mmCIF file of C-alpha atoms in Angstrom:
data_model
loop_
_atom_site.group_PDB
_atom_site.id
_atom_site.type_symbol
_atom_site.label_atom_id
_atom_site.label_comp_id
_atom_site.label_asym_id
_atom_site.label_seq_id
_atom_site.Cartn_x
_atom_site.Cartn_y
_atom_site.Cartn_z
ATOM 1 C CA MET A 9 87.538 77.090 220.584
ATOM 2 C CA LYS A 10 91.112 76.787 218.843
ATOM 3 C CA LYS A 11 91.561 74.130 216.491
ATOM 4 C CA VAL A 12 93.724 71.462 217.241
ATOM 5 C CA LEU A 13 94.386 68.323 215.133
ATOM 6 C CA VAL A 14 95.476 65.140 216.535
ATOM 7 C CA ILE A 15 96.709 62.158 214.703
ATOM 8 C CA ALA A 16 96.498 58.886 216.798
ATOM 9 C CA GLY A 17 97.188 55.113 217.034
ATOM 10 C CA PRO A 18 99.252 52.227 217.746
ATOM 11 C CA THR A 19 102.425 52.240 216.993
ATOM 12 C CA ALA A 20 103.770 51.552 213.203
ATOM 13 C CA VAL A 21 100.933 52.694 211.188
ATOM 14 C CA GLY A 22 102.159 55.837 209.610
ATOM 15 C CA LYS A 23 101.413 58.559 212.119
ATOM 16 C CA THR A 24 105.058 60.593 211.683
ATOM 17 C CA ALA A 25 104.204 60.603 207.993
ATOM 18 C CA LEU A 26 101.187 61.838 207.801
ATOM 19 C CA SER A 27 101.384 64.303 210.535
ATOM 20 C CA VAL A 28 104.540 65.832 208.662
ATOM 21 C CA GLU A 29 102.373 65.700 205.198
ATOM 22 C CA LEU A 30 99.807 67.401 206.817
ATOM 23 C CA ALA A 31 101.756 70.367 208.345
ATOM 24 C CA LYS A 32 103.286 71.054 205.004
ATOM 25 C CA LYS A 33 99.736 71.379 203.574
ATOM 26 C CA LEU A 34 98.010 72.961 206.106
ATOM 27 C CA ASN A 35 100.650 75.560 207.748
ATOM 28 C CA GLY A 36 100.652 73.275 210.541
ATOM 29 C CA GLU A 37 103.399 72.564 213.405
ATOM 30 C CA ILE A 38 103.424 69.434 215.583
ATOM 31 C CA ILE A 39 103.274 68.479 219.061
ATOM 32 C CA SER A 40 104.829 65.186 220.249
ATOM 33 C CA GLY A 41 102.257 63.317 222.208
ATOM 34 C CA ASP A 42 104.425 60.407 223.189
ATOM 35 C CA SER A 43 105.890 59.881 226.413
ATOM 36 C CA MET A 44 109.005 58.533 225.927
ATOM 37 C CA GLN A 45 109.855 60.846 223.199
ATOM 38 C CA VAL A 46 110.468 63.389 225.334
ATOM 39 C CA TYR A 47 113.842 62.092 226.705
ATOM 40 C CA LYS A 48 117.054 63.005 224.888
ATOM 41 C CA GLN A 49 119.375 60.080 223.724
ATOM 42 C CA LEU A 50 116.518 58.153 222.973
ATOM 43 C CA ASP A 51 115.787 58.451 219.733
ATOM 44 C CA ILE A 52 115.646 55.137 217.756
ATOM 45 C CA GLY A 53 113.668 52.777 220.412
ATOM 46 C CA THR A 54 110.939 55.603 220.805
ATOM 47 C CA ALA A 55 110.656 56.331 216.858
ATOM 48 C CA LYS A 56 111.431 60.041 216.929
ATOM 49 C CA ALA A 57 110.885 61.610 213.472
ATOM 50 C CA THR A 58 114.898 62.009 212.213
ATOM 51 C CA GLU A 59 115.974 65.569 211.159
ATOM 52 C CA GLN A 60 114.927 64.457 207.434
ATOM 53 C CA GLU A 61 111.485 63.217 208.331
ATOM 54 C CA ARG A 62 110.678 66.163 209.949
ATOM 55 C CA ALA A 63 111.263 68.276 206.841
ATOM 56 C CA GLY A 64 112.010 71.638 208.322
ATOM 57 C CA ILE A 65 108.554 71.364 210.481
ATOM 58 C CA PRO A 66 109.075 72.318 213.966
ATOM 59 C CA HIS A 67 108.542 69.550 216.109
ATOM 60 C CA TYR A 68 107.662 70.436 219.915
ATOM 61 C CA LEU A 69 108.283 68.087 223.033
ATOM 62 C CA ILE A 70 111.105 65.888 221.843
ATOM 63 C CA ASP A 71 114.125 66.033 223.823
ATOM 64 C CA CYS A 72 112.712 68.054 226.507
ATOM 65 C CA ARG A 73 113.991 65.666 229.476
ATOM 66 C CA GLU A 74 117.354 64.426 231.146
ATOM 67 C CA LEU A 75 116.982 60.329 231.328
ATOM 68 C CA SER A 76 117.141 60.923 234.799
ATOM 69 C CA GLU A 77 114.025 63.120 234.774
ATOM 70 C CA THR A 78 111.056 62.206 235.683
ATOM 71 C CA TYR A 79 107.754 63.127 233.196
ATOM 72 C CA SER A 80 104.181 63.219 233.879
ATOM 73 C CA VAL A 81 101.052 63.523 232.217
ATOM 74 C CA ALA A 82 100.705 66.730 234.590
ATOM 75 C CA ASP A 83 103.784 68.271 232.588
ATOM 76 C CA PHE A 84 102.497 67.210 229.568
ATOM 77 C CA GLN A 85 99.019 68.840 230.165
ATOM 78 C CA LYS A 86 101.116 71.947 230.891
ATOM 79 C CA GLU A 87 103.525 72.069 228.021
ATOM 80 C CA GLY A 88 101.611 71.003 225.630
ATOM 81 C CA ARG A 89 98.921 73.677 225.891
ATOM 82 C CA GLN A 90 101.831 76.340 226.282
ATOM 83 C CA ALA A 91 102.847 74.468 222.487
ATOM 84 C CA ILE A 92 99.489 75.022 221.303
ATOM 85 C CA GLU A 93 99.298 78.636 222.253
ATOM 86 C CA ALA A 94 102.591 79.555 220.862
ATOM 87 C CA ILE A 95 101.269 77.695 217.655
ATOM 88 C CA HIS A 96 98.345 79.522 217.237
ATOM 89 C CA THR A 97 99.843 82.546 218.160
ATOM 90 C CA LYS A 98 102.068 82.326 214.976
ATOM 91 C CA GLY A 99 98.771 81.619 212.802
ATOM 92 C CA LYS A 100 99.432 78.360 212.491
ATOM 93 C CA LEU A 101 97.692 74.948 213.311
ATOM 94 C CA PRO A 102 98.730 72.509 216.363
ATOM 95 C CA ILE A 103 98.858 69.413 215.084
ATOM 96 C CA VAL A 104 99.625 66.671 217.935
ATOM 97 C CA VAL A 105 100.565 63.510 216.851
ATOM 98 C CA GLY A 106 101.093 59.925 219.211
ATOM 99 C CA GLY A 107 99.867 57.138 220.838
ATOM 100 C CA THR A 108 99.760 57.755 224.748
ATOM 101 C CA GLY A 109 96.111 58.445 225.145
ATOM 102 C CA LEU A 110 95.869 59.145 228.249
ATOM 103 C CA TYR A 111 98.358 62.118 227.565
ATOM 104 C CA ILE A 112 96.232 63.148 224.557
ATOM 105 C CA GLN A 113 92.964 63.239 226.425
ATOM 106 C CA ALA A 114 94.307 65.383 229.362
ATOM 107 C CA LEU A 115 95.557 67.995 227.164
ATOM 108 C CA LEU A 116 92.281 68.387 225.189
ATOM 109 C CA TYR A 117 89.874 68.207 228.197
ATOM 110 C CA ASP A 118 90.051 70.219 231.701
ATOM 111 C CA PHE A 119 90.919 67.199 233.694
ATOM 112 C CA GLU A 120 92.509 67.907 237.442
ATOM 113 C CA LEU A 121 95.131 65.838 237.761
ATOM 114 C CA GLY A 122 95.968 65.439 241.336
ATOM 115 C CA SER A 123 96.447 67.924 244.614
ATOM 116 C CA LYS A 124 92.689 69.093 244.433
ATOM 117 C CA ASP A 125 91.211 66.006 246.825
ATOM 118 C CA GLU A 126 95.095 65.130 248.272
ATOM 119 C CA SER A 127 96.552 66.087 251.237
ATOM 120 C CA SER A 128 99.888 64.354 252.680
ATOM 121 C CA GLU A 129 99.156 65.670 256.304
ATOM 122 C CA ILE A 130 95.484 64.022 256.448
ATOM 123 C CA ARG A 131 96.574 61.066 255.208
ATOM 124 C CA GLN A 132 99.843 60.809 257.952
ATOM 125 C CA THR A 133 97.112 61.310 260.726
ATOM 126 C CA TYR A 134 94.938 58.505 259.835
ATOM 127 C CA GLU A 135 98.081 56.057 259.161
ATOM 128 C CA THR A 136 99.331 57.169 262.801
ATOM 129 C CA PHE A 137 95.820 56.539 263.806
ATOM 130 C CA ALA A 138 95.538 53.314 262.273
ATOM 131 C CA GLU A 139 99.125 52.566 263.686
ATOM 132 C CA GLU A 140 98.007 53.333 267.233
ATOM 133 C CA HIS A 141 94.172 51.955 267.202
ATOM 134 C CA GLY A 142 94.213 49.425 264.432
ATOM 135 C CA ASN A 143 92.275 48.865 261.191
ATOM 136 C CA GLN A 144 89.053 48.573 262.990
ATOM 137 C CA ARG A 145 88.895 51.435 264.538
ATOM 138 C CA LEU A 146 90.279 53.238 261.180
ATOM 139 C CA TRP A 147 86.876 51.778 259.433
ATOM 140 C CA THR A 148 85.179 53.156 262.425
ATOM 141 C CA LEU A 149 85.633 56.985 261.620
ATOM 142 C CA LEU A 150 84.881 56.290 258.031
ATOM 143 C CA GLU A 151 81.649 54.547 258.779
ATOM 144 C CA GLU A 152 80.717 57.905 261.047
ATOM 145 C CA LYS A 153 81.762 60.559 258.390
ATOM 146 C CA ASP A 154 81.468 58.486 255.177
ATOM 147 C CA PRO A 155 78.828 55.855 255.319
ATOM 148 C CA LYS A 156 78.461 54.904 251.852
ATOM 149 C CA ALA A 157 82.276 54.938 251.375
ATOM 150 C CA ALA A 158 82.711 52.123 254.256
ATOM 151 C CA ALA A 159 79.909 49.993 252.970
ATOM 152 C CA SER A 160 81.751 49.516 249.966
ATOM 153 C CA ILE A 161 85.546 49.516 251.468
ATOM 154 C CA HIS A 162 86.946 46.376 253.699
ATOM 155 C CA PHE A 163 88.044 47.566 257.561
ATOM 156 C CA ASN A 164 91.482 45.342 256.694
ATOM 157 C CA ASN A 165 91.777 47.510 253.407
ATOM 158 C CA ARG A 166 93.423 50.113 255.372
ATOM 159 C CA LYS A 167 94.880 51.919 251.922
ATOM 160 C CA LYS A 168 91.563 52.691 250.291
ATOM 161 C CA VAL A 169 89.746 53.436 254.127
ATOM 162 C CA ILE A 170 92.535 56.103 254.188
ATOM 163 C CA ARG A 171 92.283 57.482 251.077
ATOM 164 C CA ALA A 172 88.193 57.947 251.497
ATOM 165 C CA LEU A 173 88.714 59.512 254.623
ATOM 166 C CA GLU A 174 91.246 62.118 253.289
ATOM 167 C CA VAL A 175 89.212 63.069 250.173
ATOM 168 C CA PHE A 176 85.879 63.467 252.227
ATOM 169 C CA ASP A 177 88.261 65.766 254.751
ATOM 170 C CA LYS A 178 89.469 67.692 251.986
ATOM 171 C CA THR A 179 86.483 68.139 249.877
ATOM 172 C CA GLY A 180 83.808 67.433 252.472
ATOM 173 C CA HIS A 181 81.737 65.008 249.699
ATOM 174 C CA SER A 182 82.440 61.107 249.411
ATOM 175 C CA ILE A 183 85.125 59.349 246.987
ATOM 176 C CA LEU A 184 81.968 57.632 245.637
ATOM 177 C CA ALA A 185 80.325 60.969 244.427
ATOM 178 C CA PRO A 186 80.238 61.501 241.080
ATOM 179 C CA LYS A 187 82.566 63.705 239.395
ATOM 180 C CA GLU A 188 81.802 66.369 236.934
ATOM 181 C CA THR A 189 82.370 65.550 233.346
ATOM 182 C CA PRO A 190 85.529 67.194 231.986
ATOM 183 C CA LYS A 191 85.002 69.990 229.593
ATOM 184 C CA GLN A 192 86.763 70.148 226.019
ATOM 185 C CA LEU A 193 89.182 72.870 225.718
ATOM 186 C CA TYR A 194 89.860 72.714 221.894
ATOM 187 C CA ASP A 195 87.705 72.326 218.795
ATOM 188 C CA TYR A 196 89.494 69.204 217.473
ATOM 189 C CA PHE A 197 89.291 66.469 214.613
ATOM 190 C CA LEU A 198 90.953 63.249 215.497
ATOM 191 C CA ILE A 199 92.070 61.239 212.945
ATOM 192 C CA GLY A 200 92.927 57.684 214.221
ATOM 193 C CA LEU A 201 95.059 55.261 212.372
ATOM 194 C CA GLU A 202 94.734 51.573 212.184
ATOM 195 C CA THR A 203 94.723 48.418 209.726
ATOM 196 C CA GLU A 204 94.419 44.861 209.344
ATOM 197 C CA ARG A 205 95.899 43.435 212.867
ATOM 198 C CA ALA A 206 98.338 40.893 210.977
ATOM 199 C CA LEU A 207 99.408 43.598 208.700
ATOM 200 C CA LEU A 208 99.896 45.436 211.718
ATOM 201 C CA TYR A 209 102.023 43.304 213.693
ATOM 202 C CA ASP A 210 104.162 42.629 210.626
ATOM 203 C CA ARG A 211 104.689 46.147 210.470
ATOM 204 C CA ILE A 212 105.841 46.029 214.143
ATOM 205 C CA ASN A 213 108.315 43.267 213.739
ATOM 206 C CA THR A 214 109.646 44.640 210.749
ATOM 207 C CA ARG A 215 110.198 47.766 212.438
ATOM 208 C CA VAL A 216 111.556 46.240 215.671
ATOM 209 C CA ASP A 217 114.604 44.378 213.258
ATOM 210 C CA ALA A 218 115.078 47.938 211.644
ATOM 211 C CA MET A 219 115.447 49.444 214.897
ATOM 212 C CA LEU A 220 118.454 47.050 216.130
ATOM 213 C CA GLN A 221 120.103 47.993 212.354
ATOM 214 C CA GLU A 222 120.175 51.451 213.373
ATOM 215 C CA GLY A 223 121.442 50.871 216.948
ATOM 216 C CA LEU A 224 118.720 49.896 219.540
ATOM 217 C CA LEU A 225 121.037 47.974 221.196
ATOM 218 C CA LYS A 226 122.882 50.823 222.086
ATOM 219 C CA GLU A 227 120.470 52.784 223.917
ATOM 220 C CA ALA A 228 118.603 49.767 225.577
ATOM 221 C CA GLU A 229 122.718 49.290 227.198
ATOM 222 C CA LEU A 230 122.893 53.127 228.062
ATOM 223 C CA LEU A 231 119.496 52.809 230.010
ATOM 224 C CA TYR A 232 120.921 49.490 231.445
ATOM 225 C CA GLN A 233 123.689 51.109 233.078
ATOM 226 C CA LEU A 234 122.323 54.309 233.989
ATOM 227 C CA GLN A 235 118.978 52.863 235.696
ATOM 228 C CA PRO A 236 117.313 56.145 235.819
ATOM 229 C CA GLU A 237 113.624 55.743 237.687
ATOM 230 C CA GLN A 238 111.228 56.810 234.697
ATOM 231 C CA SER A 239 112.538 56.333 231.109
ATOM 232 C CA VAL A 240 113.999 52.921 231.741
ATOM 233 C CA GLN A 241 110.331 51.830 231.832
ATOM 234 C CA GLY A 242 109.859 52.214 228.130
ATOM 235 C CA ILE A 243 108.842 49.029 226.085
ATOM 236 C CA GLY A 244 111.984 48.235 223.815
ATOM 237 C CA TYR A 245 114.624 48.758 226.170
ATOM 238 C CA LYS A 246 113.709 46.916 229.577
ATOM 239 C CA GLU A 247 113.070 44.038 227.800
ATOM 240 C CA PHE A 248 116.972 43.390 226.712
ATOM 241 C CA PHE A 249 118.101 43.956 230.246
ATOM 242 C CA PRO A 250 118.227 40.123 231.181
ATOM 243 C CA TYR A 251 120.240 40.247 227.871
ATOM 244 C CA PHE A 252 122.740 42.421 229.213
ATOM 245 C CA ALA A 253 122.736 40.268 232.349
ATOM 246 C CA GLY A 254 123.732 37.313 230.507
ATOM 247 C CA ASP A 255 120.313 35.215 232.059
ATOM 248 C CA GLU A 256 118.758 35.466 228.019
ATOM 249 C CA SER A 257 119.865 35.295 224.481
ATOM 250 C CA LEU A 258 119.511 38.444 221.871
ATOM 251 C CA GLU A 259 117.124 36.264 220.215
ATOM 252 C CA ALA A 260 114.963 35.941 223.245
ATOM 253 C CA ALA A 261 115.061 39.509 223.835
ATOM 254 C CA VAL A 262 114.126 40.748 220.625
ATOM 255 C CA ALA A 263 111.161 38.246 220.778
ATOM 256 C CA GLN A 264 110.199 39.838 223.644
ATOM 257 C CA VAL A 265 110.167 43.578 222.398
ATOM 258 C CA LYS A 266 108.307 42.601 219.157
ATOM 259 C CA GLN A 267 105.993 40.499 221.666
ATOM 260 C CA ASN A 268 105.571 43.484 223.711
ATOM 261 C CA SER A 269 105.284 46.216 221.467
ATOM 262 C CA ARG A 270 102.146 44.036 219.447
ATOM 263 C CA ARG A 271 100.324 43.707 223.057
ATOM 264 C CA TYR A 272 101.097 47.936 223.099
ATOM 265 C CA ALA A 273 99.499 48.786 219.879
ATOM 266 C CA LYS A 274 96.669 46.783 221.073
ATOM 267 C CA ARG A 275 96.018 48.329 224.024
ATOM 268 C CA GLN A 276 96.537 51.671 222.423
ATOM 269 C CA LEU A 277 93.576 51.122 219.728
ATOM 270 C CA THR A 278 91.373 49.972 222.405
ATOM 271 C CA TRP A 279 92.212 52.675 224.192
ATOM 272 C CA PHE A 280 90.881 55.278 221.583
ATOM 273 C CA LYS A 281 88.313 53.239 220.360
ATOM 274 C CA ASN A 282 86.546 53.390 223.665
ATOM 275 C CA ARG A 283 87.911 56.429 225.405
ATOM 276 C CA MET A 284 87.597 59.237 222.068
ATOM 277 C CA GLN A 285 85.497 60.185 219.580
ATOM 278 C CA ALA A 286 87.603 59.707 216.297
ATOM 279 C CA SER A 287 87.453 59.295 212.518
ATOM 280 C CA TRP A 288 89.374 55.959 211.486
ATOM 281 C CA TRP A 289 91.616 55.552 208.506
ATOM 282 C CA ASP A 290 93.478 52.827 207.287
ATOM 283 C CA LEU A 291 95.807 54.388 204.968
ATOM 284 C CA VAL A 292 98.286 51.670 205.017
ATOM 285 C CA GLN A 293 96.204 49.662 202.689
ATOM 286 C CA HIS A 294 94.247 52.221 201.432
ATOM 287 C CA PRO A 295 96.327 55.330 200.573
ATOM 288 C CA GLU A 296 93.670 56.338 197.941
ATOM 289 C CA THR A 297 91.633 57.601 200.547
ATOM 290 C CA LEU A 298 93.691 60.243 201.856
ATOM 291 C CA PRO A 299 92.077 62.717 199.799
ATOM 292 C CA VAL A 300 89.308 62.304 201.078
ATOM 293 C CA LEU A 301 90.743 62.584 204.423
ATOM 294 C CA GLU A 302 92.032 65.885 203.481
ATOM 295 C CA GLN A 303 88.853 67.270 202.426
ATOM 296 C CA ARG A 304 87.181 66.440 205.762
ATOM 297 C CA ILE A 305 89.975 68.542 207.560
ATOM 298 C CA THR A 306 89.678 71.109 205.181
ATOM 299 C CA GLU A 307 85.282 71.366 205.985
ATOM 300 C CA TRP A 308 86.230 70.746 209.561
ATOM 301 C CA LEU A 309 88.478 73.860 209.485
ATOM 302 C CA ALA A 310 86.149 76.119 207.697
ATOM 303 C CA SER A 311 83.272 75.361 210.346
ATOM 304 C CA SER A 312 83.134 77.051 213.875
ATOM 305 C CA LYS A 313 82.467 75.630 217.017
ATOM 306 C CA GLY A 314 82.700 77.123 220.595
#
């Protein structure tokens, strides 16, 4: 299996600096694993590495979408794997860096994303049937085909009943049938960065203040004016909309950005600790442990798996 180094963890914990430092030492190139850094014109609020911070290291999946475009986990999965192949072809080490856990997991494992058990035609057929005959008759159809699923879904939950029928008709299996465990596609080493919670929150607050100095409000106002469907949802942008509308003070909006960013950081940590095996390091309080981490990476690179 091809080697992939991954650096994950919450916002404001030092992922960018570490990734560039390791890329220099390990002949690596960097793939952004962040769902918002793909958007052009959103530089400050998404904490993109500046040209100076990138230090000449090639970065992938940054500035590859217009604000009006959508970007899905399936898009990232496909383009991220293409980037891994391109970097390996050069004889270099791919380094995936980011805090969007689902994106990173979908990249490293053979997750089936969408379509396999979905059919709009089947769904529409059952929607029409339900309109004509009612929820009880629809549920009775499910009970005949998949009694196990019918027993767990209330007859008035039309959406779930139709979804269960759709899966059964498309695959021949109950929606409750256990799914196969996704297969690991790469020999990856996952570095999880963390630090003491109070210190992390303080760093997040300080970062938000710095972003405001750098021009965060201009980016937020651009999104407020354009209102694109997906990119508008990013933390650090939507919180300013009540301020632009004249419904809230700037101080209140900034406080909301900080609070939402802290909550997101907590969710990021929980996600990585519960879903993926990582080697956890606190380089904020213990920078002296970096040589030990580098030694672990060197040992991993020298090992074989597959």
